[in-house]
PDB file of C-alpha atoms in Angstrom:
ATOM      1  CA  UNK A   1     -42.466  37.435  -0.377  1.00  0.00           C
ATOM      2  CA  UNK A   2     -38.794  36.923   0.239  1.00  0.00           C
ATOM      3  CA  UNK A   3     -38.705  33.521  -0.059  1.00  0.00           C
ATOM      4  CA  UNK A   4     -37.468  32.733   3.532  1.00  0.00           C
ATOM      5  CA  UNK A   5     -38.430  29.188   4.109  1.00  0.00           C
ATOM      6  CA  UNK A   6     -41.339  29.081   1.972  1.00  0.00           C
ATOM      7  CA  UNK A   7     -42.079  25.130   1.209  1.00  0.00           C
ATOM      8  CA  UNK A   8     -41.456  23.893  -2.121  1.00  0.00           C
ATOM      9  CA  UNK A   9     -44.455  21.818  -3.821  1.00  0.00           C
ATOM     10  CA  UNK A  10     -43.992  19.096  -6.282  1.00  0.00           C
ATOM     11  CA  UNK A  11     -46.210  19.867  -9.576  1.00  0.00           C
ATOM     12  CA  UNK A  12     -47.087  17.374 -12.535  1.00  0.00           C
ATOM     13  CA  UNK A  13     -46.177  20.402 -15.267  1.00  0.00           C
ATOM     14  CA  UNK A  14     -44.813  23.744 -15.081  1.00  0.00           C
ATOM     15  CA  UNK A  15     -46.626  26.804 -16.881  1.00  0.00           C
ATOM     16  CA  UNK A  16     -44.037  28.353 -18.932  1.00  0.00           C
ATOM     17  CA  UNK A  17     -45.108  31.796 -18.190  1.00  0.00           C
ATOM     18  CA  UNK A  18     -44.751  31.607 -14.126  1.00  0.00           C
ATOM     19  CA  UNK A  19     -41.525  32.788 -13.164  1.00  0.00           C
ATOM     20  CA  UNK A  20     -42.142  31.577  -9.856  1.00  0.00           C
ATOM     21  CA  UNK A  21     -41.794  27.294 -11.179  1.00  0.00           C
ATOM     22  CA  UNK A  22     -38.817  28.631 -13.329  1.00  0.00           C
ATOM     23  CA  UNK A  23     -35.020  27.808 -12.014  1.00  0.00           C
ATOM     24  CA  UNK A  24     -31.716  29.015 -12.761  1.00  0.00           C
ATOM     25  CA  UNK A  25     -28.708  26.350 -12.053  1.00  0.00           C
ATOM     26  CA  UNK A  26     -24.972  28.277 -11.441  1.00  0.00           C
ATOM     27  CA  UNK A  27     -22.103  26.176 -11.069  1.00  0.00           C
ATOM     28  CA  UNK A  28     -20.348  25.494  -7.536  1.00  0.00           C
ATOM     29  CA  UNK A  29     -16.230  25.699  -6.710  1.00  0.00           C
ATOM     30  CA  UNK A  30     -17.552  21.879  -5.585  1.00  0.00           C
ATOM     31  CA  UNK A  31     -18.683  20.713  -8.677  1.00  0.00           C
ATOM     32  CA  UNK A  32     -22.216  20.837  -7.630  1.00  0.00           C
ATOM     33  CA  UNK A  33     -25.009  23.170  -8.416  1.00  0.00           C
ATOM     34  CA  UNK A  34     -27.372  25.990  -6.777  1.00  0.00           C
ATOM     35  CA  UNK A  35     -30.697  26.180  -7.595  1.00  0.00           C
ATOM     36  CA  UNK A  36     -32.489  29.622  -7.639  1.00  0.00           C
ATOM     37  CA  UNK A  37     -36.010  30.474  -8.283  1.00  0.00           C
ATOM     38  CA  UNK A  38     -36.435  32.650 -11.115  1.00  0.00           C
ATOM     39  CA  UNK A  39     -38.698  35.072  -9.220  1.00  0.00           C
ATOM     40  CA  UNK A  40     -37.210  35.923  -6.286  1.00  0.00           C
ATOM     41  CA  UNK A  41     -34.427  34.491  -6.483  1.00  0.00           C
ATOM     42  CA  UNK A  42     -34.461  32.468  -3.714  1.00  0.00           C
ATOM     43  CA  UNK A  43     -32.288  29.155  -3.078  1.00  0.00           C
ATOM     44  CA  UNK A  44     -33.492  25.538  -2.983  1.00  0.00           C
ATOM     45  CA  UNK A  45     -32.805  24.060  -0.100  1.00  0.00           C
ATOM     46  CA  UNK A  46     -33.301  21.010   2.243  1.00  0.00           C
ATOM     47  CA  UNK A  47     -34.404  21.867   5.666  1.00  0.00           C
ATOM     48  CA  UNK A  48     -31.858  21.289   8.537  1.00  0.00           C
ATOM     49  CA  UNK A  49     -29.553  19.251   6.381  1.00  0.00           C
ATOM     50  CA  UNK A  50     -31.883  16.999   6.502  1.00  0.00           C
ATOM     51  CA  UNK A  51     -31.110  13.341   4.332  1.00  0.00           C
ATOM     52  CA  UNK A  52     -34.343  10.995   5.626  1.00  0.00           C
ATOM     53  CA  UNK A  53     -37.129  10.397   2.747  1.00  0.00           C
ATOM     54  CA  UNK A  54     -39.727  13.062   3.566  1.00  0.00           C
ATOM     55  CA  UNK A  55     -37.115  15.745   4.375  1.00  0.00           C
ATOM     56  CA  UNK A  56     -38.551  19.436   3.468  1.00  0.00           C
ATOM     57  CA  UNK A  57     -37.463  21.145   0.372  1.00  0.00           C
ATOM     58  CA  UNK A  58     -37.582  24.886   0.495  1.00  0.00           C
ATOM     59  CA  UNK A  59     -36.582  28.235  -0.822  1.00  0.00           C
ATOM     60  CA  UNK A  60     -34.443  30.252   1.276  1.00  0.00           C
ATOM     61  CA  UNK A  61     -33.548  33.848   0.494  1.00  0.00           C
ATOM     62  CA  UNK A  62     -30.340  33.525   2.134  1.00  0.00           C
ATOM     63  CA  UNK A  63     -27.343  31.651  -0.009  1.00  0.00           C
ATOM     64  CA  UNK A  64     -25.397  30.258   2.506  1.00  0.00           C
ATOM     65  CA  UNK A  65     -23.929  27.964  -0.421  1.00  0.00           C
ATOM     66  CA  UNK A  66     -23.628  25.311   2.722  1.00  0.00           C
ATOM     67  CA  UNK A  67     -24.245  21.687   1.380  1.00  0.00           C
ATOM     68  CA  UNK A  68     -27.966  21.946   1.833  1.00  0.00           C
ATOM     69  CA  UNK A  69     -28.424  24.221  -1.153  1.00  0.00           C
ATOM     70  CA  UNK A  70     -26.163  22.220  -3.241  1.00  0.00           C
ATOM     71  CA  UNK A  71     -27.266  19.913  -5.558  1.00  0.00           C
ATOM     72  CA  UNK A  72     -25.613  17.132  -8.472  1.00  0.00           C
ATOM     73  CA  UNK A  73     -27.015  15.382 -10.829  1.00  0.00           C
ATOM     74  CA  UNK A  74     -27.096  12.433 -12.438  1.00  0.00           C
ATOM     75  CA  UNK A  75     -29.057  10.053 -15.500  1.00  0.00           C
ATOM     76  CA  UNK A  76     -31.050   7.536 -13.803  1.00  0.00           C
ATOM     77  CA  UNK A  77     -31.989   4.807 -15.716  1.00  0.00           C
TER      78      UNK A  77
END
């Protein structure tokens, strides 16, 4: 699998031996962050820029590094 648009499911707890729930963050010239699955390597991103609740999440192989696949964070309390 390539990871071309495969959708990206929400799991209560990761198993630490599946590289495929495992994430690498690098740093952005924007002061955000990629995301990109440890097995394929494969970038998170939101479908059609998409900002509605509900939007898809998934893993693209391409890295367009457009704002989709960029992501900050921040503590909520």
């Amino acid at each position: 699998n390539n990871g071309t648009g495969q959708t990206c499911h929400l799991w209560d707890c990761a198993d630490p031996n599946n590289r495929n729930q495992q994430w690498r963050l690098e740093p952005t010239d924007s002061d955000h962050f990629m995301m990109f699955k440890m097995m394929d390597n494969s970038a998170f991103d939101v479908a059609g820029f998409r900002t509605d609740n509900g939007a898809t999440m998934h893993c693209w192989a391409d890295h367009t590094r457009a704002p989709n696949q960029q992501w900050s964070f921040r503590r909520c309390y």
